[in-house]
XYZ file of C-alpha atoms in Angstrom:
705
model
C -14.572 76.573 -65.302
C -15.203 72.880 -64.727
C -13.064 71.226 -61.767
C -12.642 67.325 -61.748
C -12.349 67.414 -58.077
C -15.014 69.149 -57.183
C -17.054 66.903 -59.284
C -15.807 63.692 -57.651
C -16.228 65.411 -54.012
C -20.079 65.943 -55.279
C -20.716 62.622 -56.641
C -18.911 60.975 -53.248
C -21.274 63.492 -50.853
C -24.320 62.779 -52.708
C -24.394 59.456 -52.551
C -23.623 59.483 -48.835
C -26.309 62.040 -48.471
C -28.629 60.439 -50.718
C -28.393 56.839 -48.497
C -28.721 58.318 -44.935
C -31.737 60.467 -45.530
C -31.547 62.142 -42.503
C -30.857 59.331 -40.426
C -27.677 58.945 -39.139
C -25.345 55.768 -40.301
C -21.814 54.265 -39.991
C -19.907 54.776 -42.732
C -16.914 51.733 -43.565
C -13.985 52.127 -45.645
C -10.942 50.341 -46.724
C -7.748 51.874 -47.231
C -7.783 52.492 -51.272
C -10.967 53.627 -51.050
C -9.875 56.070 -47.963
C -7.400 57.677 -50.092
C -9.772 58.166 -52.321
C -11.948 60.048 -50.283
C -9.276 62.287 -48.195
C -7.651 62.981 -51.879
C -10.889 65.241 -52.046
C -12.899 65.341 -48.751
C -12.193 66.685 -45.204
C -13.568 64.441 -42.710
C -15.922 67.005 -41.363
C -17.325 67.255 -44.593
C -18.447 63.580 -44.476
C -19.377 63.892 -40.760
C -21.827 66.495 -41.455
C -24.062 64.256 -43.866
C -25.483 62.211 -40.853
C -22.411 60.103 -40.461
C -22.091 59.179 -36.642
C -18.077 58.169 -37.115
C -16.131 56.301 -40.219
C -14.607 52.897 -39.508
C -12.090 51.110 -41.496
C -13.056 47.307 -42.440
C -9.575 45.949 -42.140
C -9.257 47.119 -38.647
C -11.451 45.338 -35.453
C -14.734 46.866 -34.804
C -17.568 46.243 -32.081
C -20.421 44.703 -33.237
C -23.219 47.275 -33.371
C -26.336 46.240 -34.657
C -28.544 49.321 -33.550
C -26.948 51.194 -36.313
C -27.067 50.974 -40.371
C -23.852 50.686 -42.060
C -22.741 52.415 -45.371
C -19.918 50.327 -46.749
C -17.388 52.858 -49.206
C -14.912 50.226 -50.772
C -12.936 49.156 -53.571
C -13.844 45.773 -55.406
C -10.496 43.750 -54.070
C -11.092 40.028 -53.866
C -9.907 40.352 -49.492
C -12.091 43.277 -49.193
C -14.936 41.372 -50.278
C -13.608 38.815 -47.692
C -14.146 41.689 -44.889
C -17.529 42.568 -46.781
C -18.686 38.865 -46.356
C -17.364 38.249 -42.685
C -19.345 41.372 -41.364
C -22.473 40.512 -42.901
C -21.818 36.758 -41.389
C -21.530 38.580 -37.918
C -24.634 40.870 -38.612
C -22.109 43.346 -37.509
C -24.943 46.393 -38.325
C -28.594 46.711 -38.542
C -28.638 46.840 -42.601
C -25.719 47.247 -45.228
C -25.701 49.929 -47.840
C -23.144 48.731 -50.281
C -21.155 51.126 -52.406
C -18.522 50.505 -54.479
C -15.845 52.590 -56.078
C -15.741 50.448 -59.682
C -17.450 47.714 -60.868
C -16.686 44.139 -58.626
C -15.590 41.557 -61.288
C -18.248 38.988 -61.984
C -17.271 35.856 -59.786
C -17.396 38.715 -56.274
C -20.953 39.984 -57.462
C -22.057 36.073 -57.671
C -20.684 35.402 -54.228
C -22.702 38.164 -52.336
C -25.604 37.146 -54.722
C -25.856 34.078 -53.573
C -25.425 34.157 -49.863
C -28.888 34.503 -48.265
C -27.569 36.121 -45.348
C -25.818 38.780 -47.214
C -29.228 39.459 -48.831
C -31.166 39.498 -45.568
C -28.734 42.689 -44.853
C -27.976 44.427 -48.078
C -30.157 47.546 -48.568
C -28.194 48.830 -51.732
C -25.773 47.881 -54.205
C -24.274 50.892 -56.278
C -21.448 50.959 -57.991
C -19.917 54.960 -58.354
C -17.259 54.364 -61.099
C -14.790 57.065 -58.991
C -11.408 55.207 -59.056
C -9.315 57.834 -59.864
C -7.556 60.789 -57.518
C -8.289 64.107 -59.206
C -4.505 66.251 -58.291
C -5.289 69.286 -60.161
C -8.854 71.013 -61.044
C -7.604 69.523 -64.964
C -5.395 67.014 -64.327
C -6.200 63.766 -62.933
C -4.050 60.525 -62.473
C -4.178 57.049 -61.082
C -0.787 57.057 -58.910
C 0.214 54.139 -60.643
C 3.724 54.140 -61.907
C 3.716 50.539 -62.429
C 1.688 51.222 -65.784
C 5.140 51.961 -67.415
C 6.830 48.544 -67.186
C 3.282 46.388 -67.579
C 3.073 48.663 -70.978
C 5.857 48.305 -72.478
C 8.388 45.911 -70.749
C 8.752 42.550 -72.759
C 8.046 40.194 -69.691
C 4.619 42.320 -68.903
C 2.324 40.805 -72.142
C 0.447 38.486 -69.751
C -0.418 41.527 -67.426
C -1.739 43.680 -70.541
C -5.213 42.821 -71.038
C -6.272 42.772 -67.196
C -3.984 46.494 -66.917
C -6.453 47.637 -69.689
C -9.769 46.667 -68.395
C -8.652 48.155 -65.314
C -7.489 51.415 -67.141
C -10.921 51.476 -69.250
C -12.797 51.645 -66.327
C -11.026 54.381 -64.918
C -11.323 56.221 -67.779
C -15.541 55.730 -68.067
C -15.124 56.959 -64.188
C -13.622 60.625 -65.214
C -16.068 60.628 -68.738
C -19.300 59.510 -66.237
C -17.854 62.431 -63.642
C -17.458 64.827 -66.134
C -21.063 64.308 -67.841
C -19.439 63.388 -71.164
C -20.307 60.359 -73.613
C -17.048 61.410 -75.676
C -16.498 60.627 -79.341
C -12.716 58.416 -79.122
C -9.609 59.337 -81.219
C -6.333 57.261 -80.694
C -3.335 57.324 -81.498
C -1.865 55.063 -84.259
C 2.089 55.482 -85.507
C 2.678 55.800 -88.734
C 5.838 53.832 -89.047
C 5.547 51.533 -85.890
C 8.190 49.432 -84.699
C 7.850 48.390 -81.616
C 5.211 45.471 -79.850
C 3.435 48.259 -77.868
C 2.434 50.193 -81.309
C -1.193 48.651 -81.055
C -1.733 49.573 -77.141
C -3.923 52.912 -78.041
C -6.086 51.146 -80.535
C -6.821 48.289 -78.324
C -7.278 50.792 -75.145
C -9.516 52.944 -77.307
C -11.702 49.871 -78.205
C -11.743 48.754 -74.314
C -12.909 52.410 -73.257
C -15.588 52.562 -76.099
C -17.461 48.929 -75.170
C -17.285 50.302 -71.761
C -19.010 53.915 -72.285
C -21.511 52.053 -74.981
C -22.374 49.751 -72.213
C -22.304 52.086 -69.287
C -24.739 54.505 -71.416
C -27.110 51.238 -72.466
C -28.112 50.815 -68.688
C -27.882 54.603 -67.713
C -30.640 56.464 -69.515
C -29.427 59.370 -67.460
C -27.010 59.261 -69.106
C -25.069 61.600 -70.862
C -27.332 64.218 -69.109
C -28.852 67.197 -71.092
C -26.408 70.136 -71.474
C -26.017 73.027 -74.103
C -22.444 71.508 -74.640
C -20.837 70.433 -77.668
C -20.268 66.644 -77.370
C -16.708 66.120 -75.912
C -13.579 64.354 -77.144
C -11.454 61.643 -75.574
C -7.804 60.956 -77.187
C -6.325 58.218 -76.258
C -2.604 58.410 -76.657
C 0.952 57.251 -75.125
C 3.967 58.054 -73.906
C 5.547 57.212 -76.995
C 4.135 59.828 -79.010
C 6.433 62.209 -77.285
C 10.280 60.344 -76.031
C 11.278 64.286 -75.986
C 9.134 65.890 -73.307
C 10.257 63.847 -70.788
C 13.858 64.551 -71.048
C 14.013 67.630 -71.648
C 14.955 70.688 -68.950
C 11.283 72.805 -68.871
C 11.619 76.420 -67.049
C 8.713 77.148 -66.118
C 7.716 76.928 -62.644
C 5.774 73.629 -61.527
C 8.103 71.563 -64.012
C 11.152 72.977 -62.736
C 10.424 72.271 -59.726
C 9.831 68.673 -59.704
C 12.878 68.610 -61.981
C 15.303 70.066 -59.637
C 14.136 69.788 -55.920
C 13.653 66.772 -53.771
C 10.212 67.247 -53.695
C 7.964 64.356 -52.461
C 5.318 62.708 -53.717
C 3.234 60.359 -51.982
C -0.705 60.991 -50.929
C 0.540 64.445 -50.558
C 2.873 66.526 -52.169
C 5.504 68.408 -49.676
C 8.606 70.277 -49.884
C 11.104 70.387 -46.972
C 11.977 74.236 -46.023
C 13.224 76.686 -43.225
C 10.525 78.384 -42.006
C 10.861 81.833 -39.851
C 14.779 81.839 -41.047
C 17.009 84.361 -38.705
C 14.662 84.018 -35.882
C 14.785 82.218 -32.936
C 11.985 80.061 -33.421
C 13.782 78.949 -37.004
C 13.010 75.029 -37.976
C 12.784 72.953 -40.801
C 9.195 72.018 -42.346
C 6.951 70.137 -44.453
C 4.908 72.166 -46.312
C 2.355 70.771 -48.596
C 1.870 71.991 -52.579
C -1.751 71.788 -53.130
C -4.713 73.188 -55.182
C -5.569 75.040 -51.619
C -1.943 77.291 -52.132
C -3.397 80.159 -54.618
C 0.348 81.280 -55.250
C 0.851 77.798 -56.497
C -2.251 77.486 -58.835
C -1.874 81.377 -60.276
C 2.217 80.729 -60.666
C 2.802 77.132 -61.722
C 2.809 77.443 -65.447
C 4.554 80.744 -65.253
C 8.633 80.961 -66.590
C 10.982 80.975 -63.633
C 12.214 84.396 -64.745
C 8.675 85.964 -64.457
C 8.162 83.844 -60.868
C 10.799 85.511 -59.094
C 9.876 88.874 -60.173
C 6.491 88.485 -59.226
C 6.550 86.723 -55.651
C 8.979 89.224 -54.611
C 6.794 92.196 -55.283
C 3.604 90.291 -54.394
C 5.343 88.629 -50.964
C 6.265 92.905 -50.169
C 2.651 94.077 -51.163
C 1.539 91.306 -48.755
C 4.162 92.476 -45.775
C 3.299 96.121 -46.628
C -0.672 95.242 -46.373
C -0.275 93.552 -42.679
C 1.895 96.068 -40.670
C 0.468 95.109 -37.437
C 2.281 91.665 -38.079
C 5.419 93.064 -39.297
C 6.333 96.118 -37.022
C 7.128 96.651 -33.619
C 5.260 99.488 -32.181
C 6.589 101.514 -28.819
C 2.878 102.454 -28.183
C 0.416 100.105 -26.651
C -1.695 98.943 -28.773
C -5.776 99.067 -27.848
C -7.933 96.260 -26.841
C -9.591 96.263 -30.072
C -6.561 96.446 -32.217
C -5.093 93.343 -30.310
C -7.938 91.510 -30.865
C -8.377 92.408 -34.732
C -4.400 91.203 -35.071
C -5.120 87.912 -33.487
C -8.248 87.331 -35.358
C -5.982 87.477 -38.593
C -2.861 86.012 -36.819
C -3.910 82.352 -38.488
C -4.557 83.511 -42.184
C -1.480 85.962 -42.265
C 0.904 83.017 -40.928
C -0.960 80.731 -43.386
C 0.200 83.361 -46.110
C 3.664 83.728 -44.914
C 4.561 80.161 -44.769
C 3.151 79.781 -48.539
C 5.530 82.894 -50.094
C 8.257 81.549 -47.879
C 7.889 78.348 -49.509
C 7.760 79.588 -52.894
C 10.648 81.874 -52.726
C 12.393 79.267 -51.369
C 11.971 77.003 -53.795
C 12.391 79.451 -56.705
C 15.884 80.493 -55.217
C 16.911 77.212 -54.837
C 15.810 76.241 -58.374
C 17.501 79.394 -59.758
C 20.674 78.186 -57.898
C 20.538 74.979 -59.577
C 20.196 76.355 -62.732
C 23.618 78.245 -62.705
C 25.677 75.660 -60.743
C 24.520 72.596 -63.352
C 25.215 75.095 -66.319
C 21.427 74.379 -67.289
C 21.524 77.671 -69.775
C 24.500 76.011 -71.801
C 23.279 72.233 -71.312
C 19.014 73.341 -72.361
C 20.471 75.304 -75.221
C 21.868 72.104 -77.044
C 18.845 70.327 -75.537
C 16.399 72.897 -77.229
C 18.322 71.854 -80.700
C 18.137 68.180 -80.676
C 14.601 68.333 -79.908
C 13.251 70.553 -82.444
C 16.059 69.942 -85.304
C 16.351 73.904 -85.510
C 19.285 76.287 -83.835
C 18.142 79.446 -82.062
C 17.253 80.781 -85.990
C 14.990 77.980 -86.990
C 17.619 77.008 -89.390
C 19.113 73.492 -89.635
C 21.975 73.202 -87.363
C 25.830 72.015 -87.892
C 28.124 70.258 -85.725
C 25.683 68.378 -83.261
C 28.008 66.221 -82.324
C 30.821 68.677 -81.023
C 28.270 70.474 -79.437
C 27.221 67.146 -77.285
C 31.033 66.193 -76.414
C 31.578 69.663 -75.561
C 28.647 69.439 -72.587
C 29.914 66.369 -71.830
C 33.037 67.828 -70.950
C 31.582 70.373 -68.840
C 32.567 69.340 -65.237
C 29.500 71.415 -63.678
C 27.160 69.000 -65.989
C 25.715 66.093 -63.691
C 25.809 62.354 -64.547
C 21.977 62.289 -64.649
C 21.929 65.507 -67.101
C 24.553 63.644 -69.046
C 22.679 60.746 -69.769
C 19.618 62.779 -70.646
C 22.212 64.688 -73.459
C 22.727 61.190 -74.888
C 19.315 59.835 -75.141
C 18.641 63.494 -76.894
C 21.141 62.829 -79.326
C 20.479 59.240 -80.183
C 16.616 60.672 -80.687
C 17.821 63.165 -82.984
C 20.037 61.613 -85.055
C 17.493 58.228 -84.931
C 20.006 56.359 -83.851
C 23.718 56.162 -83.561
C 26.735 53.489 -84.270
C 27.003 51.081 -81.446
C 30.629 51.862 -81.359
C 29.826 55.527 -81.397
C 27.614 55.088 -78.330
C 30.144 53.549 -76.183
C 32.751 56.037 -76.918
C 30.141 58.756 -76.068
C 29.220 57.032 -72.645
C 33.262 56.608 -72.067
C 33.647 60.330 -72.994
C 30.642 61.166 -70.487
C 32.081 59.034 -67.858
C 29.298 57.198 -67.577
C 28.902 53.469 -66.692
C 28.602 51.095 -69.549
C 25.124 49.754 -68.481
C 23.504 53.086 -69.228
C 23.654 51.942 -72.604
C 20.920 49.591 -72.451
C 18.617 52.848 -70.596
C 19.194 54.529 -74.175
C 18.899 51.239 -76.198
C 15.452 50.422 -74.351
C 13.907 53.876 -75.975
C 13.681 51.328 -79.078
C 10.851 49.657 -77.039
C 8.622 52.815 -76.964
C 9.319 53.268 -80.744
C 12.485 54.969 -80.858
C 15.475 53.822 -83.397
C 18.289 53.890 -81.105
C 21.088 51.945 -83.498
C 22.073 52.092 -86.851
C 24.819 50.837 -89.179
C 27.513 52.516 -91.474
C 25.411 51.170 -94.369
C 22.041 52.181 -93.204
C 20.181 54.981 -95.590
C 17.720 55.299 -92.917
C 16.901 59.408 -92.960
C 15.832 60.951 -90.209
C 11.757 60.264 -89.791
C 10.087 63.699 -89.965
C 8.332 64.884 -86.910
C 4.617 64.179 -85.769
C 4.455 68.114 -85.397
C 7.217 69.298 -86.506
C 8.361 73.075 -84.901
C 6.526 76.196 -86.616
C 9.333 78.856 -86.493
C 7.640 82.509 -84.685
C 6.513 84.900 -87.396
C 9.895 86.884 -88.745
C 11.149 89.566 -86.595
C 10.302 88.156 -83.210
C 13.421 88.548 -80.991
C 12.803 85.588 -78.382
C 14.744 86.385 -75.155
C 17.553 83.991 -73.995
C 15.305 82.582 -71.190
C 12.516 81.908 -73.492
C 14.865 80.756 -76.340
C 15.569 77.885 -73.603
C 11.731 76.905 -74.103
C 11.242 76.707 -77.733
C 10.263 73.197 -77.651
C 6.790 72.198 -77.616
C 5.362 69.119 -76.269
C 3.348 66.968 -79.006
C 0.481 67.098 -77.192
C 0.557 71.501 -77.347
C 0.762 70.345 -81.226
C -2.280 68.030 -81.183
C -4.347 69.843 -79.389
C -3.896 72.849 -81.739
C -4.303 71.006 -84.442
C -7.246 69.024 -83.091
C -9.104 73.065 -82.552
C -8.556 73.616 -86.437
C -9.852 70.600 -87.378
C -6.682 69.237 -89.025
C -5.894 66.497 -86.946
C -5.017 63.055 -89.593
C -7.706 60.862 -89.493
C -4.913 58.431 -90.533
C -2.503 58.898 -86.922
C -5.409 59.388 -84.979
C -8.503 57.650 -86.191
C -11.836 57.304 -84.502
C -13.192 54.332 -83.030
C -16.564 54.970 -84.297
C -16.189 57.372 -87.269
C -18.673 60.262 -87.643
C -21.503 59.881 -90.196
C -20.815 63.633 -91.506
C -16.748 63.363 -91.851
C -16.753 65.361 -94.488
C -18.961 68.347 -93.355
C -17.817 71.477 -92.468
C -17.298 71.577 -88.390
C -17.920 75.554 -88.061
C -21.590 74.743 -89.834
C -22.635 71.340 -87.672
C -26.145 71.702 -86.003
C -26.480 71.569 -82.502
C -25.927 67.959 -80.600
C -28.885 65.647 -80.002
C -29.776 63.772 -76.883
C -26.925 62.044 -76.947
C -24.533 64.929 -78.056
C -24.121 62.281 -80.964
C -22.845 64.856 -83.836
C -19.505 65.367 -84.674
C -17.450 67.502 -82.068
C -17.296 71.312 -82.700
C -13.977 71.416 -81.372
C -12.577 72.881 -84.454
C -14.844 75.998 -84.325
C -12.574 79.288 -83.339
C -11.984 80.893 -79.791
C -15.644 80.377 -78.651
C -17.380 82.373 -76.062
C -19.124 80.506 -74.644
C -19.940 80.780 -70.741
C -17.907 78.618 -68.495
C -19.902 75.817 -68.195
C -21.330 75.236 -71.281
C -17.328 75.051 -72.907
C -16.607 71.947 -74.706
C -14.212 69.363 -73.155
C -11.435 67.403 -74.308
C -10.383 64.086 -72.470
C -6.819 63.534 -73.111
C -5.690 60.075 -71.861
C -1.772 59.859 -71.491
C -1.171 55.805 -71.314
C 2.363 55.226 -69.460
C 2.766 58.796 -67.591
C 2.657 62.095 -68.603
C 5.087 65.193 -67.865
C 4.502 68.642 -66.306
C 4.915 70.063 -69.375
C 2.366 68.182 -70.931
C -0.433 68.991 -67.891
C 0.803 73.206 -68.857
C -0.177 72.545 -72.407
C -3.646 71.144 -72.049
C -4.115 74.366 -69.323
C -3.187 76.821 -72.337
C -4.363 75.100 -75.283
C -7.851 75.136 -72.828
C -7.556 78.944 -72.244
C -6.466 79.870 -75.952
C -9.316 77.936 -77.435
C -11.961 78.855 -75.076
C -12.397 74.681 -73.797
C -11.898 72.782 -71.214
C -9.082 70.242 -71.506
C -8.580 67.824 -69.074
C -5.515 65.810 -68.628
C -5.661 61.801 -67.140
C -2.333 59.396 -66.785
C -1.550 56.554 -64.903
C 1.423 59.036 -63.234
C 3.274 62.034 -63.551
C 6.799 61.881 -65.005
C 9.598 63.759 -63.748
C 12.755 63.296 -65.713
C 14.088 60.992 -63.252
C 11.817 58.542 -63.230
C 11.403 58.295 -66.655
C 15.068 57.859 -66.875
C 14.537 54.680 -64.024
C 11.729 53.429 -65.736
C 13.121 53.132 -69.047
C 16.204 51.600 -67.205
C 14.218 48.883 -65.483
C 12.892 47.486 -69.012
C 15.857 45.437 -69.354
C 15.565 44.286 -66.035
C 14.149 40.925 -64.913
C 10.470 41.119 -64.605
C 11.038 39.480 -60.726
C 13.066 42.560 -59.890
C 10.486 45.014 -60.420
C 8.340 44.334 -57.397
C 5.103 44.665 -59.491
C 1.779 44.659 -57.215
C 0.767 42.057 -60.016
C 3.788 39.829 -58.941
C 2.942 40.239 -54.901
C 1.405 38.031 -52.865
C -2.321 38.739 -52.655
C -3.546 40.815 -49.914
C -5.362 38.486 -47.375
C -8.558 39.504 -45.090
C -6.996 39.936 -41.300
C -7.671 37.163 -39.352
C -9.225 38.379 -36.265
C -12.671 38.750 -38.797
C -13.086 35.145 -38.116
C -12.888 35.749 -34.435
C -16.034 36.711 -32.575
C -16.892 39.798 -32.080
C -17.660 41.871 -28.451
C -21.262 43.806 -29.032
C -20.873 47.199 -28.139
C -21.988 48.340 -24.795
C -23.542 51.626 -24.313
C -20.740 53.303 -21.600
C -22.552 54.272 -17.833
C -23.858 57.176 -17.113
C -21.421 59.696 -15.349
C -22.195 60.051 -11.845
C -23.941 63.241 -9.929
C -25.337 64.456 -13.268
C -28.532 63.356 -15.245
C -27.456 63.465 -18.807
C -28.615 61.852 -22.121
C -27.300 58.571 -23.635
C -23.639 59.082 -24.050
C -22.603 58.669 -27.297
C -21.483 55.865 -29.168
C -17.860 54.849 -29.158
C -16.128 56.425 -32.074
C -14.222 54.366 -34.266
C -10.135 53.772 -34.521
C -10.578 55.727 -37.954
C -9.473 59.012 -38.701
C -9.516 60.302 -42.517
C -7.284 62.862 -42.267
C -5.384 61.759 -39.709
C -5.005 58.297 -38.746
C -5.750 58.852 -34.961
C -9.229 58.081 -33.332
C -11.949 60.709 -35.092
C -13.923 62.939 -33.380
C -17.323 61.570 -31.802
C -20.440 62.251 -33.136
C -23.692 62.257 -30.913
C -25.688 59.272 -31.831
C -29.026 60.498 -32.502
C -31.702 57.785 -32.485
C -34.256 57.999 -35.820
C -37.544 55.904 -36.331
C -36.970 52.657 -37.900
C -36.882 53.723 -41.609
C -38.891 51.697 -44.424
C -36.865 48.553 -46.031
C -34.912 50.373 -49.004
C -35.193 47.707 -51.551
C -31.180 46.392 -53.030
C -30.267 48.065 -55.961
C -29.014 45.117 -57.689
C -28.858 46.383 -60.979
C -26.666 49.454 -60.761
C -24.663 48.562 -63.146
C -25.158 44.900 -65.095
C -22.574 42.401 -65.455
C -20.906 41.237 -68.853
C -20.721 37.734 -68.934
C -16.654 36.969 -69.004
C -17.495 33.405 -71.420
C -18.892 35.855 -74.036
C -16.211 38.641 -74.015
C -14.096 39.193 -77.178
C -11.043 37.871 -77.450
C -8.066 40.478 -77.730
C -4.488 39.343 -78.260
C -2.180 42.234 -77.220
C 0.747 42.427 -79.175
C 0.388 39.166 -81.461
C 1.041 36.932 -78.755
C -1.143 34.898 -76.375
C -0.554 34.963 -72.381
C 1.029 31.430 -71.877
C 1.118 32.028 -68.166
């Protein structure tokens, strides 16, 4: 199976390997490119590619003109300032510039016009790797600010630049996967909000960037036996129910109910060695390295607790040396074997402890906050059908009864009112005021509900408004007659719209009016099951609509879904499920992952003034450190140790450590014969003339800022 983590890791390592070519070099990174590397690579993997040590460009570094440097950098203006300062001081012998994405033409011109820079630059390359894989089939940009930029009325002037940046990142994902996909995008049937044209503009940006990349890279896409992939571009407005519902699969539930910390790493604080003298609290990481997490995250919580308990007991029984005290003295061989297995035992024990703790605490909150009752009402509001898949009656009374329940938390009451408003396609303003008062919620929460209109929802109506509730984008399909859903699974009847989209796509019946193409295939009327194999560009109509395929893992067709404005964990699960059931590879790409609490907060902020949002675009521009203008001390070799005859000492290690933050372990400097000059690759990605770009006006307004 494909893994976007492995794909990005290999791109970075192969670039370093091809640049060092057996000669020792220094790697220079910046804060953001360091995050990209840390996300997929251990430091040792980099040092093993003939890298003596790693330095950070914003920090003080000694001049070392006896060694070449590979700069792995993000194309930010202040980072270009840092590079120009280095080149002005001739800090290293030669500079190999590798950028994570395309530079702005003005920044590129600044470098190209410097004779000092041209003398030292041996390579100029763009990788298009400015994205952060989180799982094998999940990519985020860690950009929660995308939501207000796209949907806040005061941020229209930021939309164009944001879309250009996002298009570059989406192209990076496509290139990493070796895909030149056919692009389709979400076009609302009855648009009622400014951002309704968001997907159409973004799709054309991505199409233009992909075409440009393919034009100047003859090896793209690579030749494979795989059918041409599909890229679906949609946005948060396609499904407003999913981020509000309580989801009871493991990953979604723990992120909703527990205080999980999400940053560069995802961690949860739990008690280890409970009841023992060495009992303590510890932050444990949740990652792809955790096999228990990877195997369990998409399973229903009811199944998880049973499975974790049984698996943990098997694990303890399989390791009696660590769990039972024997009065008889162990042999030296037994002690040696026990010590050798101790680190792995402790790691697995902590992993089981983490997941048993998270699962148990989730179920405690599930009962304490009356979530079975809350979720039962939520499912009816979201699906429009009761548990018998019939049209419900008296929903207002059911909602009011839940609002009266003291165990239901205020955030859950607000979520319930949001769902009720969406279910009714708007409520009377007077009724909303009464519902908020009945729920004992502050009156300003009315703005949160009304702000859903900025995402295309109908939130208000009048007594004389005959407007019927619009049909769902993908109506709920009842199960076959005679199907008896257990109570636990009855609380999970709602399927995200993304799940239905992928199912419809797989049958070849995805509506071309609601999901049009940027470039319609020439053979749209042909039977998808009888299409010929793809050409060198795999340009035939995508064969996604074929039934379950028996193709090998390497030849499975790929579908990339980009969700603008954030995606939910239920949607991530839907992508894995669709891929598994249809024998495809489905990769979800999004700006950031949404929990219900984050979604409610971001929707609430849509009525705040822009200056209160703290947008990075409104923050002071980052500046290169002042010390770069100061003269550097040239690195000197350390004095040889007394009373010993030794080889020349190692070069002093830079202060940068990718995994920790302290000094990295020094690598021996291995002298190498002078290499032949490397011709600068200044055409790794041709720049577009900014004056010749098409003008796009978003949301029908011109930027007046």
